[in-house]
Amino acid sequence: MTVKITINGREVEAEAGRDLLSTCLEQGVEVPHFCWHGDLGSVGACRLCAVRVFDGPQDTVGRIEMSCMTPVRDGQRVEVADPDAARFRAHVIEWLMLNHPHDCAVCEEGGACHLQDMTVATGHRNRRSDAPKRTHRNQDLGPLLTHEMNRCIACYRCVRFYRDYAGGTDLDVFGAHDRVYFGRATDGVLESPFAGNLAEICPTGVFNDKGWSQKYARRWDMAATPAICPHCAAGCNITLYERHGTLRQVQNRYHGALNGSFLCDRGRFGPLFADAARISVPRLGGAAVAPEAALEAARALVPGACGVGSPRASLEANFALRRLVGAGRFFAGVSDAEAALVRRMAAVLVAGPARIASMKDIETADAALVLGEDLTGTAPRAALALRQASRGASRALAAEKGVPGWQDAAVRVAGEGRLSPVTLVTPLPDALDDIARPALRRTPAQVAEFGFAVAAALRGEPVADAEALATATALAEAAAPLVVAGMGLGSGGAVEAAAAVVAELGVRARLALFPAEVNSMGLALLGGEGLEAAALALEAAPGPLFVLEADVFERADPATVARLMAAATSVIVLDCLETRLTAAADLVLPVASFAEAAGTVVNFEGRAQRGFAGLPEGRPAAWRVLSQIGGLFAEDATLEDVLAAMEADCPALAGAVDAAPVGVVPGRVARAPAPFSGRTASDLAGRLPEGTPPHDRDSGLSWTMEGIRGARVPPALSTGPVVPGMHSVSAAYHAQEYIGGPLKGGDPGAALLVAGQGGVTPVAPVPETDGEGLIWLPLHDAFSATETDRASPLLAARAPGPRLLLHPEDAAALGLAAGAAVLVEGAPTAAMLTLDAAMPRGHVGLSVGLAAPRGRAGRLRLEAAP
Ligand code: FES
């Protein structure tokens, strides 16, 4: 219900029951605060948000209240600048600063710190106490985060995010008297794959990004560039921070429909791989050669060549390769089965009737069915979103019981015992089990059967599976039911089952299907069969093989790769990473990583998004190298020219050009960091030792700190809001263009897939027949599943080793004991055997990427290594 209240003498409309603090911020009225956060709500811990509240015109005295804990009521008057309230806030800051070390000069957060901003805002200047400060022992929290507890102001944001929002259990608050400690019970790696968000959510420098700390530059000295996380199909928006030609840090870039305020650790720390494992010099026959000689050699190999594109390369790079070799000789750098499955996903999404789910839709679902997908391993940000759907159910129950929705702890208690809206059907125990009621264990074949049973129940057919019946009832009663599947199980059964369920649910359903990589969907829309077809084509007409940013050893069955390599007369690889394939290639050409060139990718929703070069003088874009080889585009062609040609050739990609403005934005957009001072860079323009900044031909971004900033910047080019007096990431919640969810200018990206076109009939998978060996159950490890994950030193330090899991009885039948070294298909594996009674009989769990290529065939023969 909307009511009228007065804020600082201005009458505004506000939502009754909502907290006063966020209402003031939305009206553009600043209220100092620490513990309130737009995604965590209010807890009333810091007492900084004091304002004077009058009940109405008759109330001439009013009282000091915490605005975050005070619900909006009709006729209320709020005075933020009231002298008593201002004095109260100044006292709060003074007592919070009593024990703060005042170490801004050596703190990473200095200049981008919410505590600094609030201290200035409340007018606290001088320390009056000379009492000794309370000190704490810091913990070693693993390779990703630093811990400096002396800086803590006890706002509780960290535990509220870690435990309430992200479901972590190993970070907590411990206290006795006035000693309150936020950390683990003992030193050790923070287990949550979302722990990195603590570095942003902490309003001071208690938790910080260890990678940044090791390659530190002040925030205002770094160039900030909008980019897309390259680590999974979610397509989260990130900001790359660069200084002196190296990537220093990655931060979340707010996107209302996707990542909102949070990233997973894979997306926060993984992209720094672009600074490591670099191929910088062309190699011919294993020896370094000059770039022109390498291009000349490549030109000679174009006639009769096949090309293998990549789901981790941009649309522009893939399109250029397709143009070089011709559409008939262009193949996707994945198995045939994966290529077909992603095409099928696109067809299912487009068919409808379900709406294609965004991450926000996942968060707001009131009933959800997850079929077979280990989201924490395959698309971690989606797991975090699904957790919020469960929290939403608790909140709804709390509202029914009259518990104010802004009291998170009370909501959690009130929500206890409520049936979660999430049904999770996976082969193995899952990180989301704690929010699932029920969490069902089924084999991959049974996962598909379960989905089809739910669909049958929705049609009113008799169904023997009571859980399927209950799930169908929950979905049928929901206003916004959600179905999630993907290619995590390596087969299409779950996707077909998901299609069958949403076909029965109709237009109110939302459907999320997750392919494996950042541009899997884009590559599928570009077309092309997979690696088995490439091998066949080369066997029929042998010729050179150009491979773009795809380690084929990683993505296809070893037999297929052997055929491919044998049939190719020579292998030319364009990549930024050293891989098994670059070691075997005849010619290696270095090309830009995602952080060195602008490029467009298509995420799980079919949303085309563009990232830009975050390093000023990196390797050339792959499409430029291919153009130099084949004369594909004019010498001075820009990204815009490639996109225009691509849209003309590939109708399925029409609209990709609209992912972000290309070409020059009037005035150019400064690559300015969000906490911008410009002190170093702007004031010294033209006199810096860096010299003349390079010119970016492929975007409207400038390589200086000068240019347009703030609200005039198109959303896809924005790296953060500009809020006077605010320099931390918390400023996002003060910025008018961010408040209320989607960016006011529209969330970045262009939808290439539009649901509701029909034309798909779900196909139930054929039941498994007996075969030799055990059925492979792909295990997805959040930090090591792809070649880019493993190229990131920070993720590599965090990643567990490869896993090989067997049911104890299967292991006994094979004569294998726990810890045994095992041969898989006759070849040794790095994974040691673990016996796990949760494993389905007749299956073997093996880590994707580390221990098994993603395109591996369905059954594996195991034997003890000699
Ligand atoms: Fe209101 Fe902390 S923001 S008490």
mmCIF file of C-alpha atoms and ligand atoms in Angstrom, residues 21 33-36 44-49 68, ligand 1:
data_model
loop_
_atom_site.group_PDB
_atom_site.id
_atom_site.type_symbol
_atom_site.label_atom_id
_atom_site.label_comp_id
_atom_site.label_asym_id
_atom_site.label_seq_id
_atom_site.Cartn_x
_atom_site.Cartn_y
_atom_site.Cartn_z
ATOM 1 C CA LEU A 21 16.228 4.024 5.436
ATOM 2 C CA HIS A 33 24.431 3.583 7.666
ATOM 3 C CA PHE A 34 26.604 0.493 7.948
ATOM 4 C CA CYS A 35 24.676 -2.646 8.691
ATOM 5 C CA TRP A 36 21.769 -2.111 6.317
ATOM 6 C CA GLY A 44 19.801 -2.575 13.619
ATOM 7 C CA ALA A 45 23.340 -3.393 14.698
ATOM 8 C CA CYS A 46 25.333 -0.247 14.026
ATOM 9 C CA ARG A 47 22.924 2.524 15.222
ATOM 10 C CA LEU A 48 24.294 4.901 12.587
ATOM 11 C CA CYS A 49 21.079 5.481 10.696
ATOM 12 C CA CYS A 68 16.487 0.940 9.017
HETATM 13 FE FE1 FES B 1 20.425 1.081 10.795
HETATM 14 FE FE2 FES B 1 22.803 -0.019 11.074
HETATM 15 S S1 FES B 1 21.947 0.846 9.309
HETATM 16 S S2 FES B 1 21.322 0.341 12.602
#
